[in-house]
Every structure is written in C-alpha cells, then in structure tokens.
PDB file of N, CA and C in Angstrom:
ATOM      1  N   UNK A  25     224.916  69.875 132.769  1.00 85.00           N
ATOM      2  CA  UNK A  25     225.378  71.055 133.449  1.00 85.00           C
ATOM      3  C   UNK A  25     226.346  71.864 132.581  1.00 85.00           C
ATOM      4  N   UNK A  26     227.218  71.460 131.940  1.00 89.00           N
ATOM      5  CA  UNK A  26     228.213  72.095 130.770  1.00 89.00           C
ATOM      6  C   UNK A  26     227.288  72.707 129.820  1.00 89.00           C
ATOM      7  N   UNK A  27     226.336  72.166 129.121  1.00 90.00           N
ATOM      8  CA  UNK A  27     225.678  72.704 128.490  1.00 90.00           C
ATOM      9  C   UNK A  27     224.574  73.935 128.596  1.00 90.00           C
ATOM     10  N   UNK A  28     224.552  74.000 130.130  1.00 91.00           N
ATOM     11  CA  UNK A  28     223.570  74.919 130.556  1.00 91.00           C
ATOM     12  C   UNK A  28     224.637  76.123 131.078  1.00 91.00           C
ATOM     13  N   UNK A  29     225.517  75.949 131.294  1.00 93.00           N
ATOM     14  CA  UNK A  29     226.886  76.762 131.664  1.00 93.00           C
ATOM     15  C   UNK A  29     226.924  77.784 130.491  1.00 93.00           C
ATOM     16  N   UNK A  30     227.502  76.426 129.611  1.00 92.00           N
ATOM     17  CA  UNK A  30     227.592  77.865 127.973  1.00 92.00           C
ATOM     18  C   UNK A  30     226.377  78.237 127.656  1.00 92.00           C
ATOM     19  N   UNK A  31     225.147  77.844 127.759  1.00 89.00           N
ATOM     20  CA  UNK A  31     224.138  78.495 126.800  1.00 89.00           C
ATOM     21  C   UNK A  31     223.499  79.655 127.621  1.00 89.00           C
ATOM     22  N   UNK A  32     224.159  80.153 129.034  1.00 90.00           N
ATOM     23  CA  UNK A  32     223.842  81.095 130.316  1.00 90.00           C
ATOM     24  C   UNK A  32     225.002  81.837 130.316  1.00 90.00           C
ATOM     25  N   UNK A  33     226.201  80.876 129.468  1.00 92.00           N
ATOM     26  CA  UNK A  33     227.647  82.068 129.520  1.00 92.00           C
ATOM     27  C   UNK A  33     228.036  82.466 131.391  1.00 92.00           C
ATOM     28  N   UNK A  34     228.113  81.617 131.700  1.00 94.00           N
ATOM     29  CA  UNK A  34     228.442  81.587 133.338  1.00 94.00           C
ATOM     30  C   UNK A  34     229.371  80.554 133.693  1.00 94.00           C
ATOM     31  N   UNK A  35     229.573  80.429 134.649  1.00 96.00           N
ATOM     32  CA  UNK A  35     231.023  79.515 135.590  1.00 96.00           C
ATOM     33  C   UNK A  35     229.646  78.637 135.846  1.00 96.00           C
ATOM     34  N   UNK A  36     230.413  77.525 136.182  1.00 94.00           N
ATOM     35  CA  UNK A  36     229.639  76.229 136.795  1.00 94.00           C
ATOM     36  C   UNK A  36     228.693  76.805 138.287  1.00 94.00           C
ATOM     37  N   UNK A  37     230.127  77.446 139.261  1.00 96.00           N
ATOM     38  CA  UNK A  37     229.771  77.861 140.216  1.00 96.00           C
ATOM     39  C   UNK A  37     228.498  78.903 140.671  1.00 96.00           C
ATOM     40  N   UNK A  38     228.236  79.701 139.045  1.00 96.00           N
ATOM     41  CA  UNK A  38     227.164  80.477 139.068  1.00 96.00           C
ATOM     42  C   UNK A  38     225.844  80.155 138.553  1.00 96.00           C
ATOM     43  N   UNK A  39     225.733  79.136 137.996  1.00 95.00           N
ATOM     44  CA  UNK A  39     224.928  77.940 137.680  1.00 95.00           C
ATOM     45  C   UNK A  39     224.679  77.097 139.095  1.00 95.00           C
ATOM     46  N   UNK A  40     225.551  77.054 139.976  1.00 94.00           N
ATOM     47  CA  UNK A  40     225.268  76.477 141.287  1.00 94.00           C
ATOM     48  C   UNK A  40     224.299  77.686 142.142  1.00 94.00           C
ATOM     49  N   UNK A  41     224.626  78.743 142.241  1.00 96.00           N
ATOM     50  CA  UNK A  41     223.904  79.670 142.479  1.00 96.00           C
ATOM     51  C   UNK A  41     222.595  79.919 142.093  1.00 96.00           C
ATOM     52  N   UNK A  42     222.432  79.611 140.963  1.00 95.00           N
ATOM     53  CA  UNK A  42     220.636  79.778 140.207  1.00 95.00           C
ATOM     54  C   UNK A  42     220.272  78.442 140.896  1.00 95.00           C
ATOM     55  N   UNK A  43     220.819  77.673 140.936  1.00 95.00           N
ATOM     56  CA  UNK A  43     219.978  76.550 141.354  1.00 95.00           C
ATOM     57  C   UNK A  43     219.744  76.276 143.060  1.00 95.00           C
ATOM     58  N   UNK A  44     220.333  76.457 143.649  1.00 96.00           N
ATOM     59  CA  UNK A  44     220.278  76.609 145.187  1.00 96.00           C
ATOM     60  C   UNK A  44     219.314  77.676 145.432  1.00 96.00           C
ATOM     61  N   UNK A  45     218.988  78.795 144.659  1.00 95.00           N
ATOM     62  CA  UNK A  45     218.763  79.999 144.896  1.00 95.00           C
ATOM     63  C   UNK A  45     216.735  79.627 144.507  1.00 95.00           C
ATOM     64  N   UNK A  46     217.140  78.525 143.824  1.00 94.00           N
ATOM     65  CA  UNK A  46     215.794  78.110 143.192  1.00 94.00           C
ATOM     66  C   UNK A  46     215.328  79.049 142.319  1.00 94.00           C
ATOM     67  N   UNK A  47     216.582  79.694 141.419  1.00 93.00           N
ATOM     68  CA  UNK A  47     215.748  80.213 140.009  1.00 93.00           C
ATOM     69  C   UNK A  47     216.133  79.177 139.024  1.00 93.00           C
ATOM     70  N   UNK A  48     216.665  78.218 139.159  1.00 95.00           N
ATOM     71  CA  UNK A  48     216.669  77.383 138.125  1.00 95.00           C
ATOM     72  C   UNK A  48     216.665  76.223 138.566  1.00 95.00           C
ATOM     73  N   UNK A  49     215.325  75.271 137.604  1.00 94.00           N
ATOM     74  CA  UNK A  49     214.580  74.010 138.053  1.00 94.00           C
ATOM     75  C   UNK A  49     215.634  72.772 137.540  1.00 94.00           C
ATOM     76  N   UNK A  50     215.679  72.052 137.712  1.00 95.00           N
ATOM     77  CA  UNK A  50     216.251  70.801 137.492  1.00 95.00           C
ATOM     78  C   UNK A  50     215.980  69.269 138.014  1.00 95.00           C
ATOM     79  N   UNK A  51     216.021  68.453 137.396  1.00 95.00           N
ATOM     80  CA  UNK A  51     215.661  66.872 137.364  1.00 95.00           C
ATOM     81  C   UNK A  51     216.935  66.293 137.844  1.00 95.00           C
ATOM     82  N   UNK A  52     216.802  65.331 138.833  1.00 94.00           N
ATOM     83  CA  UNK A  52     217.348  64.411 139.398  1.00 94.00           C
ATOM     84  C   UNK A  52     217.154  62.721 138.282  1.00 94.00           C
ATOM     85  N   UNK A  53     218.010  62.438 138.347  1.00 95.00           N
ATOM     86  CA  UNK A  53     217.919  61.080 137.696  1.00 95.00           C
ATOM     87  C   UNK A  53     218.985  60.182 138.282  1.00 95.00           C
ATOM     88  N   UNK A  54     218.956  59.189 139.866  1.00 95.00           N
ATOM     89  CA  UNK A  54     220.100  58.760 140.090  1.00 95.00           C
ATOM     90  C   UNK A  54     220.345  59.358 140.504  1.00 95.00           C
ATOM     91  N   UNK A  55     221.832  59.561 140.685  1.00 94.00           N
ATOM     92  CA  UNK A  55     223.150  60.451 141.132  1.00 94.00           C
ATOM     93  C   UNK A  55     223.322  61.806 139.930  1.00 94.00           C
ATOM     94  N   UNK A  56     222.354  61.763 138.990  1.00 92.00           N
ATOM     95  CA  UNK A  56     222.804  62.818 137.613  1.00 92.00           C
ATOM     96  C   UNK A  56     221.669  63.983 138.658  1.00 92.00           C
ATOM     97  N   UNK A  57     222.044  65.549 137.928  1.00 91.00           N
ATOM     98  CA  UNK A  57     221.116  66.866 137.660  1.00 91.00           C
ATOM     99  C   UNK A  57     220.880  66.800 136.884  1.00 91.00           C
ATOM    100  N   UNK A  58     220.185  67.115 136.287  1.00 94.00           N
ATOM    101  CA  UNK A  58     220.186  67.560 134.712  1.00 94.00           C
ATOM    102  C   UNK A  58     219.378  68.921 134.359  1.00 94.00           C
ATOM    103  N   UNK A  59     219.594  69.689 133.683  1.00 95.00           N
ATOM    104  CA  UNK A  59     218.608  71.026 133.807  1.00 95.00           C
ATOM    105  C   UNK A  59     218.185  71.100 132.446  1.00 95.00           C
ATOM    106  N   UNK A  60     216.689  71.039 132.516  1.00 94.00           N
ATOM    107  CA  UNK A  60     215.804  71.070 131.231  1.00 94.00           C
ATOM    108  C   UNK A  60     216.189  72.342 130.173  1.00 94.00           C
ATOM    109  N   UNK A  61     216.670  72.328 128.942  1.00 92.00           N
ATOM    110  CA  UNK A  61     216.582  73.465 128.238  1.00 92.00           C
ATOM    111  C   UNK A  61     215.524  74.274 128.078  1.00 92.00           C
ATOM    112  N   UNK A  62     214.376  73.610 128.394  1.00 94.00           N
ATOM    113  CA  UNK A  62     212.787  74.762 128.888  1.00 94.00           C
ATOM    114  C   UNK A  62     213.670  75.431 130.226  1.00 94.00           C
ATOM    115  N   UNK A  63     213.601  74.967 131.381  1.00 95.00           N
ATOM    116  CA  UNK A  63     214.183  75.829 132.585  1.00 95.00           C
ATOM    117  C   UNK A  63     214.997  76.814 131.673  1.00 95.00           C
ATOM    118  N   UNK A  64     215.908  76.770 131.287  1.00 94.00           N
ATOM    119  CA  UNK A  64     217.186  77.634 130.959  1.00 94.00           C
ATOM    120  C   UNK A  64     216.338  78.916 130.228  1.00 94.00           C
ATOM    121  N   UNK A  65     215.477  78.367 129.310  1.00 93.00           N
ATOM    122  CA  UNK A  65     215.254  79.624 128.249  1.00 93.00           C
ATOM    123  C   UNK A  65     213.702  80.475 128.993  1.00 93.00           C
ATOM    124  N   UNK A  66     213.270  79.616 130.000  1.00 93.00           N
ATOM    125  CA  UNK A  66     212.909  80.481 130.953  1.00 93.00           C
ATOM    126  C   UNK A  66     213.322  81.529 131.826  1.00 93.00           C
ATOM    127  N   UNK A  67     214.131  80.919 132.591  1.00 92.00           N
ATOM    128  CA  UNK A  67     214.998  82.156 133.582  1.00 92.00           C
ATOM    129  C   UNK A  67     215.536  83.113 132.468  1.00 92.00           C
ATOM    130  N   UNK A  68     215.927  83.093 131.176  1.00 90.00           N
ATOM    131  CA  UNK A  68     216.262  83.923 130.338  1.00 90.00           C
ATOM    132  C   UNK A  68     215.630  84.630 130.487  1.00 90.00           C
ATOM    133  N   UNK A  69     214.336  84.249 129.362  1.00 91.00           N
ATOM    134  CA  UNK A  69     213.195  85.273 129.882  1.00 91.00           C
ATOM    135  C   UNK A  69     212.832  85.956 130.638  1.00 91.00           C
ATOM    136  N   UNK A  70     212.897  85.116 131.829  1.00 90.00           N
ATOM    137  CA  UNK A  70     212.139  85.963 133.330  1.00 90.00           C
ATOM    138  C   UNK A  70     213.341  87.196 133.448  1.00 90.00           C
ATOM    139  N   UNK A  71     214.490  86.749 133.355  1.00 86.00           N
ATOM    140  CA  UNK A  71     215.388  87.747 134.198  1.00 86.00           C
ATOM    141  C   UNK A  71     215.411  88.806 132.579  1.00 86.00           C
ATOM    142  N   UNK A  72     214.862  88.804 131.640  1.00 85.00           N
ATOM    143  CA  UNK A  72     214.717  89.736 130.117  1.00 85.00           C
ATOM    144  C   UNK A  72     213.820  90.701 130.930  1.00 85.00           C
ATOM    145  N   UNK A  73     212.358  90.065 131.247  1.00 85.00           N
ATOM    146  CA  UNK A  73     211.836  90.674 131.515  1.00 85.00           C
ATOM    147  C   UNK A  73     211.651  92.016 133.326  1.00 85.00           C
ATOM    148  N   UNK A  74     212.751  91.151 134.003  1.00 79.00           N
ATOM    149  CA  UNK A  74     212.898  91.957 135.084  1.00 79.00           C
ATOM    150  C   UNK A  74     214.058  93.177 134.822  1.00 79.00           C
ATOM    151  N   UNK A  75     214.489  92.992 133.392  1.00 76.00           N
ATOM    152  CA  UNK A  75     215.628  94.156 132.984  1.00 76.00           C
ATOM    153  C   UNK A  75     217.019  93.752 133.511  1.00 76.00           C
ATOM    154  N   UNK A  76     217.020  92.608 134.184  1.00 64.00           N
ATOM    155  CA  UNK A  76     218.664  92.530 134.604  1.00 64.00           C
ATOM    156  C   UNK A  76     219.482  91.286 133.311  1.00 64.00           C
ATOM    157  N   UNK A  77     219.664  91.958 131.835  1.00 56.00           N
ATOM    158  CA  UNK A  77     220.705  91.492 131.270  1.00 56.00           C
ATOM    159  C   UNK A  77     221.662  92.035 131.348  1.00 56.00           C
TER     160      UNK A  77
END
C-alpha cells in the first residue's frame, strides 16, 4: 500500500477511495492487500485516457 501511495502521489486515504470505489483491483493474502503494480499502471492509463490528470 505505501508503495502504491507514492507511485499514484496520493494520501493512503485516497488510495482507500480507488479501491472501495473499485477503480483499483487488489489481492488479498491473509490479513495483507496488496495492489498489483499492473492494477496501478492501469488506472494510470485509464484515467490518461479519460483526460482527468
């Protein structure tokens, strides 16, 4: 989650937001999240291509 924080440049809390919101996918393992660096450089994309950088 730290790592997906800085590489999105966002608060934890807004990283909680993509993910509740279900724009951003993530793996359960246990008690861990973990969010695939494919997910991340997707929603990049997607939201590149909807014009909202």
């Amino acid at each position: 989650m730290p790592e997906a924080c800085a590489l999105l440049r966002i608060s934890r809390w807004g990283l909680y937001r993509l993910i509740h919101s279900r724009q951003l996918k993530t793996i359960h393992i246990g008690s861990r999240r973990l969010i695939p660096r494919d997910a991340v450089l997707d929603l990049i994309e997607k939201l590149g291509q909807e014009g909202n950088f």
